[in-house]
mmCIF file of C-alpha atoms in Angstrom:
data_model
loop_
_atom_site.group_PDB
_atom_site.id
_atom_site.type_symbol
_atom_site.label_atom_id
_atom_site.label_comp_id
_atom_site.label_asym_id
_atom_site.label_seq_id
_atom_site.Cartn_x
_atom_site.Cartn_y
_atom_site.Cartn_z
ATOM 1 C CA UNK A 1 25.018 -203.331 -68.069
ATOM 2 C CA UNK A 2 22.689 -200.838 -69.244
ATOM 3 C CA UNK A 3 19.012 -200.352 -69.590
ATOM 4 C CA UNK A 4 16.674 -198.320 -72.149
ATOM 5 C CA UNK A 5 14.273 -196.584 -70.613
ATOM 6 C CA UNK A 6 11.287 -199.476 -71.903
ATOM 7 C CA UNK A 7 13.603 -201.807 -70.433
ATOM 8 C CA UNK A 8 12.495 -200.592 -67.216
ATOM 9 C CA UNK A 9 8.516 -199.610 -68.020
ATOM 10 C CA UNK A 10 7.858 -202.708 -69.738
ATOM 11 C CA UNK A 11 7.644 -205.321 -66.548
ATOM 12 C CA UNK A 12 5.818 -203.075 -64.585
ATOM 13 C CA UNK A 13 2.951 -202.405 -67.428
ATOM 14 C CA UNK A 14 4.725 -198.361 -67.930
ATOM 15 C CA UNK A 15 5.349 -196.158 -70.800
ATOM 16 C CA UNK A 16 8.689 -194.943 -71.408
ATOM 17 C CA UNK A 17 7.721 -191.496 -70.506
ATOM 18 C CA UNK A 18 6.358 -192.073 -67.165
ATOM 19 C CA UNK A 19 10.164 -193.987 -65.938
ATOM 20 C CA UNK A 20 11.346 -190.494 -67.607
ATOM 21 C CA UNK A 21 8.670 -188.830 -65.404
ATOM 22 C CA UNK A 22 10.285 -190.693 -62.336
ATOM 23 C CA UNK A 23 13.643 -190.134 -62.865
ATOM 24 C CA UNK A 24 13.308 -186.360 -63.245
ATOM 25 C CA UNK A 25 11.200 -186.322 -60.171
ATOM 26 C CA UNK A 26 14.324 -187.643 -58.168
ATOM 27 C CA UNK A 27 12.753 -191.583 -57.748
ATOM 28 C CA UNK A 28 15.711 -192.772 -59.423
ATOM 29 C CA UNK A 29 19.172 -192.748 -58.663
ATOM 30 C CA UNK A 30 21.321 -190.464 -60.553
ATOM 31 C CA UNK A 31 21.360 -191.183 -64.377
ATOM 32 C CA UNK A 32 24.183 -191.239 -66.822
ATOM 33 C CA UNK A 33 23.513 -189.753 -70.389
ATOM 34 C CA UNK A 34 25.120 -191.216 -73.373
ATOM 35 C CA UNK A 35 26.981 -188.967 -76.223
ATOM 36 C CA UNK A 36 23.796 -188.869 -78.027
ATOM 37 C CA UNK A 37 21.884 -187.589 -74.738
ATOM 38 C CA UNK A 38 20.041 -191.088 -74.042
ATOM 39 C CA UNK A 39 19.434 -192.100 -70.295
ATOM 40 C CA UNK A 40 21.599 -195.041 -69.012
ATOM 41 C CA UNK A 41 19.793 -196.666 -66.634
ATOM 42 C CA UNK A 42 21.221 -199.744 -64.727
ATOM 43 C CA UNK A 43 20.033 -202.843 -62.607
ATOM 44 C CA UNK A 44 20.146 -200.241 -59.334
ATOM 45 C CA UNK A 45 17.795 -197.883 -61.358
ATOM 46 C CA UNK A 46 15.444 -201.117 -61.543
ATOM 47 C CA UNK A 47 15.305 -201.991 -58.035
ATOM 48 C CA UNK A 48 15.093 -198.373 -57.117
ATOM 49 C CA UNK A 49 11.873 -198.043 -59.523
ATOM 50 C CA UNK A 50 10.522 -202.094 -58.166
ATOM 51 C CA UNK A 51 11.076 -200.428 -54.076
ATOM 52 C CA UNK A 52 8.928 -196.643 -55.039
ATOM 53 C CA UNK A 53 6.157 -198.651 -57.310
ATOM 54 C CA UNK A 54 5.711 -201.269 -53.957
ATOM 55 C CA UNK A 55 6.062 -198.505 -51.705
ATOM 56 C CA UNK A 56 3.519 -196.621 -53.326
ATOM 57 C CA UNK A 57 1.340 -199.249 -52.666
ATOM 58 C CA UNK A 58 1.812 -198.747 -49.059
ATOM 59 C CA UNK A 59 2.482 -195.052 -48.876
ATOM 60 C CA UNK A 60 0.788 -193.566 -51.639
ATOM 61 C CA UNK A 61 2.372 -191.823 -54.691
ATOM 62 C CA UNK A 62 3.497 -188.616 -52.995
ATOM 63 C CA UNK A 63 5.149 -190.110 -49.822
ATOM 64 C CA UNK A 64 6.231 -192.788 -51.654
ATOM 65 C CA UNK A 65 8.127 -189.706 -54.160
ATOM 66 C CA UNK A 66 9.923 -188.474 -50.492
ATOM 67 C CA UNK A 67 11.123 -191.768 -49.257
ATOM 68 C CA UNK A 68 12.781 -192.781 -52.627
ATOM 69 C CA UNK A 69 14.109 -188.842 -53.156
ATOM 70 C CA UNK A 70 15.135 -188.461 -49.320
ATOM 71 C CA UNK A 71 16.832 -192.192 -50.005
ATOM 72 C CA UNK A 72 18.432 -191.016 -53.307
ATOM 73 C CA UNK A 73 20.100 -187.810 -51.644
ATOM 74 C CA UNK A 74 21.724 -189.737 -49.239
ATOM 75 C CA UNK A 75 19.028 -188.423 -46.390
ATOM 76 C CA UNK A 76 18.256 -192.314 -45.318
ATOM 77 C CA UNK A 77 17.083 -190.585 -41.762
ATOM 78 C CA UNK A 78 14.479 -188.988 -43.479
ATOM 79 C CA UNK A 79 13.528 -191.553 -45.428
ATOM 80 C CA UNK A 80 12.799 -193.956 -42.373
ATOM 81 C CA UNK A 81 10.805 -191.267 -39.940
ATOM 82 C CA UNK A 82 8.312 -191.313 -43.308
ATOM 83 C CA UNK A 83 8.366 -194.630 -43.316
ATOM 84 C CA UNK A 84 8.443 -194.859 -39.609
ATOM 85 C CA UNK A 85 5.460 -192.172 -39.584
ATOM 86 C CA UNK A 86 3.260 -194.244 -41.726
ATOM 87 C CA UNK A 87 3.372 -197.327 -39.545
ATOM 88 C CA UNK A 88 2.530 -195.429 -36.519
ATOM 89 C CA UNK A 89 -0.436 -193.796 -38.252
ATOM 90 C CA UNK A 90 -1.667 -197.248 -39.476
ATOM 91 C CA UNK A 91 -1.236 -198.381 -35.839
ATOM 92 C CA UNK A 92 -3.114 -195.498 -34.507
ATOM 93 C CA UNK A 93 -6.073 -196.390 -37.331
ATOM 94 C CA UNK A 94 -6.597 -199.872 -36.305
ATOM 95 C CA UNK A 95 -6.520 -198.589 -32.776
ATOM 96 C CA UNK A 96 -9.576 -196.640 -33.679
ATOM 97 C CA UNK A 97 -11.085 -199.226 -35.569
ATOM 98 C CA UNK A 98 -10.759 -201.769 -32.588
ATOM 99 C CA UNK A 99 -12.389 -199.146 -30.616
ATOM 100 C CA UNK A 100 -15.237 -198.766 -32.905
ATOM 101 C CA UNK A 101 -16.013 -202.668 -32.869
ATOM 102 C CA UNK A 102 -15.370 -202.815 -29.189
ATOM 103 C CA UNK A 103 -18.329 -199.989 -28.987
ATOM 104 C CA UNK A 104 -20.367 -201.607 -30.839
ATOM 105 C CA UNK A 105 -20.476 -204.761 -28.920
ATOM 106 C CA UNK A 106 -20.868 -203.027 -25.626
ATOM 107 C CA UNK A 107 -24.561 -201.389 -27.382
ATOM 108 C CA UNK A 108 -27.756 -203.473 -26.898
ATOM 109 C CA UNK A 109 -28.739 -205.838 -30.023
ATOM 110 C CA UNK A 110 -30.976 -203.257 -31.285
ATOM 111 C CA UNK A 111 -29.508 -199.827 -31.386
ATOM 112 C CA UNK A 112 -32.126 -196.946 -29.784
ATOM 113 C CA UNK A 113 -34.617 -195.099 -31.947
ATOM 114 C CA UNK A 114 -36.499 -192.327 -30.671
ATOM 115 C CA UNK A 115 -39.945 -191.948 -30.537
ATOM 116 C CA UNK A 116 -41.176 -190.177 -33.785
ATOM 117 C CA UNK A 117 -42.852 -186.661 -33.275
ATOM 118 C CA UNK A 118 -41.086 -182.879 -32.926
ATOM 119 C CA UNK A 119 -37.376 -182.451 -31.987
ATOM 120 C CA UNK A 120 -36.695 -182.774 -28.369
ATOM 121 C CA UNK A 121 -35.499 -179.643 -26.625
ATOM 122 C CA UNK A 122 -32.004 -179.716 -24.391
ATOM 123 C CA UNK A 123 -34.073 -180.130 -21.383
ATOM 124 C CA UNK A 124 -36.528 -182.548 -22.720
ATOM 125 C CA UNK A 125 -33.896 -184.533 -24.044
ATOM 126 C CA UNK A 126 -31.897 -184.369 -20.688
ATOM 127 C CA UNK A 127 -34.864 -185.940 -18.931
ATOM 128 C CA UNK A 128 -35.405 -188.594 -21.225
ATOM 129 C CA UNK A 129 -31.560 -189.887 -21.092
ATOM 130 C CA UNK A 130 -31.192 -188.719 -16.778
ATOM 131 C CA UNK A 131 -28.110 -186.411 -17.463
ATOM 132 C CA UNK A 132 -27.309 -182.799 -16.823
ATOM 133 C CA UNK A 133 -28.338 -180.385 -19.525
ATOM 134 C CA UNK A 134 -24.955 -179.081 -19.584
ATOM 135 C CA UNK A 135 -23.411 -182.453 -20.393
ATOM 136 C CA UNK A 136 -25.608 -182.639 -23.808
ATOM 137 C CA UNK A 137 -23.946 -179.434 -24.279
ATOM 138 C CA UNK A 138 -20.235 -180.845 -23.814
ATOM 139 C CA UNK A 139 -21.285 -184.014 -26.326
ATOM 140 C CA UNK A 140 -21.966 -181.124 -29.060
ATOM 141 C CA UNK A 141 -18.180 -179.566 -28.441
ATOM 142 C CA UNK A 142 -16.782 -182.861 -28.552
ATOM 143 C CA UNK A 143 -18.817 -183.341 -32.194
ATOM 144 C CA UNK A 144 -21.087 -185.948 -30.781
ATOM 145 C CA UNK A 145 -24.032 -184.379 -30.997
ATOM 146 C CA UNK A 146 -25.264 -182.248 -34.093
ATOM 147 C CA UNK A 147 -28.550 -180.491 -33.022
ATOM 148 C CA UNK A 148 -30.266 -178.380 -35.305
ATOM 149 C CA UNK A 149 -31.330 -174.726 -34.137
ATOM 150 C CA UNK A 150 -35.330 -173.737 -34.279
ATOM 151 C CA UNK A 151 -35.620 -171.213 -36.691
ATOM 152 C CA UNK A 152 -37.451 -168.417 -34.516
ATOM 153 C CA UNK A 153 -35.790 -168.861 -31.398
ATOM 154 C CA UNK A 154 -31.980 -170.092 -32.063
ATOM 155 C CA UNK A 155 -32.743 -172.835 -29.291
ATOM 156 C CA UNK A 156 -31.338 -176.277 -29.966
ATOM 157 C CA UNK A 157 -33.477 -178.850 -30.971
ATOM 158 C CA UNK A 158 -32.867 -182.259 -31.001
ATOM 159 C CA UNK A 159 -34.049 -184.646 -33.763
ATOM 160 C CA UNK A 160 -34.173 -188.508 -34.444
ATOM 161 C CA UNK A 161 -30.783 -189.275 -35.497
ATOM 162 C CA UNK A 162 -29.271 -187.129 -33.054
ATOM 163 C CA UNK A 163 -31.756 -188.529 -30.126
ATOM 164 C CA UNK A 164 -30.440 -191.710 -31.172
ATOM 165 C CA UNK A 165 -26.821 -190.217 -31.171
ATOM 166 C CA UNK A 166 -27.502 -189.366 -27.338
ATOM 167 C CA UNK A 167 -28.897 -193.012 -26.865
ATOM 168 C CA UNK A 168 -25.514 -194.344 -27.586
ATOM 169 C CA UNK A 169 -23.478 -191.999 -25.987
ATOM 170 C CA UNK A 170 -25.070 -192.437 -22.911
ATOM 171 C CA UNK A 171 -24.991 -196.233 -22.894
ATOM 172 C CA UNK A 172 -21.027 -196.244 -24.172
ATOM 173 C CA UNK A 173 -20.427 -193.586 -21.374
ATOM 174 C CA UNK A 174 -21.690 -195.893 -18.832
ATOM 175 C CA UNK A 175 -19.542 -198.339 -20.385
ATOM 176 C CA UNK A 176 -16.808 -196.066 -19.496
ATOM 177 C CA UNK A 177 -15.762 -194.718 -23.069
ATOM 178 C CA UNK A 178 -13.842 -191.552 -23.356
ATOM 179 C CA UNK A 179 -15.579 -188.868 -24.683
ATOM 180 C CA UNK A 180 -13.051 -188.822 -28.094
ATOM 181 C CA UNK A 181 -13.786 -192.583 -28.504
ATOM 182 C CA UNK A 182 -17.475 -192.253 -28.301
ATOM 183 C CA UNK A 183 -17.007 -189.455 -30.725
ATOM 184 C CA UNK A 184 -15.444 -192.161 -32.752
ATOM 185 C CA UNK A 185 -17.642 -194.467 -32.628
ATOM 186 C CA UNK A 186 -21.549 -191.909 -33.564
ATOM 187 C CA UNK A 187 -19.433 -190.413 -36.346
ATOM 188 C CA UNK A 188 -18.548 -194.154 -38.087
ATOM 189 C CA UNK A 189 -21.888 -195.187 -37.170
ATOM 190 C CA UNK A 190 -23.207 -192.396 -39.400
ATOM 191 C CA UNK A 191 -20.744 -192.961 -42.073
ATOM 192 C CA UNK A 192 -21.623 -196.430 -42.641
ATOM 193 C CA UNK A 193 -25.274 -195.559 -42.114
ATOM 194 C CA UNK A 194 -26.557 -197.924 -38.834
ATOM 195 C CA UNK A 195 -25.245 -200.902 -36.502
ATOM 196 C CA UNK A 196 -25.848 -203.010 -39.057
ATOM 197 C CA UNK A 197 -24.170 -201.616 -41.680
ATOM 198 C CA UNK A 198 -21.622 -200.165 -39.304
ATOM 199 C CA UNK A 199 -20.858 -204.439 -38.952
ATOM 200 C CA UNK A 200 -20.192 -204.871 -42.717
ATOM 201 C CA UNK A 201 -17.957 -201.597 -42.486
ATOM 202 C CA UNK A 202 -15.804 -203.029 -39.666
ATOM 203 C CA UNK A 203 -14.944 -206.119 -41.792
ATOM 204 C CA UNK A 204 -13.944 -204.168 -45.070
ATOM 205 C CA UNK A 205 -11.992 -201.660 -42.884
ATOM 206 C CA UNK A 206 -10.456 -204.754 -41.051
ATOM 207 C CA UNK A 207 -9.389 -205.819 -44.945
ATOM 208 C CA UNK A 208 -8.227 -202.443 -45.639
ATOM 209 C CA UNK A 209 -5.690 -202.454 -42.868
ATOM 210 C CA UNK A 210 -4.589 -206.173 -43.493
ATOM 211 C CA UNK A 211 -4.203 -204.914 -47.064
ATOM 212 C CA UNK A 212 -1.980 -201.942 -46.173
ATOM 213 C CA UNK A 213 0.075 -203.618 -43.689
ATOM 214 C CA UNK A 214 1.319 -206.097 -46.464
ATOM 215 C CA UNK A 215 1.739 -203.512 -48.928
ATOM 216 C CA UNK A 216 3.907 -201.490 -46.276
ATOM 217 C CA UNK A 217 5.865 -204.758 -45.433
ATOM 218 C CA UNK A 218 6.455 -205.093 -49.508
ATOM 219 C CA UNK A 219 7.553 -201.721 -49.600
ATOM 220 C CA UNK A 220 9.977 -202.164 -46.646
ATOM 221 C CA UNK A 221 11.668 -205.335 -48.231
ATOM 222 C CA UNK A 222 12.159 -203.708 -51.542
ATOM 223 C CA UNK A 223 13.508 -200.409 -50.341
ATOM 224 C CA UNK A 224 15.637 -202.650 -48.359
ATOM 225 C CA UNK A 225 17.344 -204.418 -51.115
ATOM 226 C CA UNK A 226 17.702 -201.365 -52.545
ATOM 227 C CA UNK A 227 19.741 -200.008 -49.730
ATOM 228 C CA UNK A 228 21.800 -203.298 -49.860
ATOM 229 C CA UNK A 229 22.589 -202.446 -53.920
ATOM 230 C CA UNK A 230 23.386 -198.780 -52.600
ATOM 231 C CA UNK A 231 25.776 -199.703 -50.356
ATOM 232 C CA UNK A 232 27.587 -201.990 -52.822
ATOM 233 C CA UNK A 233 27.795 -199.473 -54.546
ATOM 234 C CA UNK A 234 29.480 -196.541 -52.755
#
């Protein structure tokens, strides 16, 4: 049984030219030409081109390209550490997002805001939270802490946000956070632009992962019947 190349695009909503696109990239299997020149494409073509559009969905287009190539050459233990590799990062993302919400239920209902006025200087700012200078100093290398620099004198100064910044990174190191997770935590909290909105962030990025883990799990199964039609074949 064999397939024109719209035989394959049309199901999945693609032009001709893009399963042409696919096959010379090395997504498909090996392809037969007829006298004419015409691609041959087959039922294992199909599921080959069904596993790399649902792993792509997982994976992303250019990882997605490696697994079905490395699977196509015959290189199947390649084609597992990727997808191996992508499971293990999504684990390690939801382990930082778990961290994040955990951090933000350790914080008081109503996250610190400075006083308004001038920046604070390191010392004045060490007073105000009761910690070393020198530890301010180790929250800026670990990028919690962004002071600005006064323009005359190159000393640090310390404004609002980052006054608040120190607020919370005092409180989650008396909560016993590790300096990378309270890292973690100031640098979402200014991405998604306060506690509050930090809240509505968690639940999208909770969504997100659900989202991806599916999609990876769809991937998986189709790559896997793939395999089975590979082996059947050889």
């Amino acid at each position: 049984m064999h397939l024109r190349p719209i035989d394959l695009a049309r199901p999945h909503g693609l032009s001709a030219q893009a399963v042409r696109n696919y096959d010379d990239a090395g997504v498909l299997p090996p392809t037969e030409r007829s006298e004419t020149g015409y691609r041959r494409y087959t039922p294992l073509h199909a599921q080959a081109l069904r596993a790399f559009l649902a792993l792509r969905r997982g994976h992303g287009h250019q990882q997605a390209t490696e697994i079905m190539r490395a699977t196509n050459q015959g290189d199947t233990d390649s084609a597992y550490r990727l997808v191996d590799a992508a499971h293990v990062a999504l684990l390690a993302e939801r382990d930082t997002r778990t961290e994040v919400a955990r951090a933000l239920g350790t914080l008081s209902t109503t996250t610190p805001r400075p006083a308004g006025g001038r920046p604070l200087t390191v010392g004045e700012l060490a007073r105000r939270l009761g910690v070393h200078p020198a530890t301010l100093r180790t929250w800026e290398t670990e990028d919690i802490l962004h002071p600005g620099r006064h323009p005359a004198t190159g000393y640090r100064e310390y404004g609002p946000d980052c006054v608040r910044d120190a607020e919370i990174a005092r409180q989650l190191r008396r909560g016993g956070y590790q300096l990378r997770q309270v890292a973690q935590f100031v640098e979402s909290l200014r991405e998604a632009g306060g506690a509050d909105a930090l809240r509505t962030f968690l639940g999208s990025w909770q969504d997100r992962l659900t989202t991806r883990s599916r999609n990876l799990l769809a991937g998986a199964a189709e790559l896997d019947a793939y395999l089975t039609l590979l082996d059947r074949a050889a």
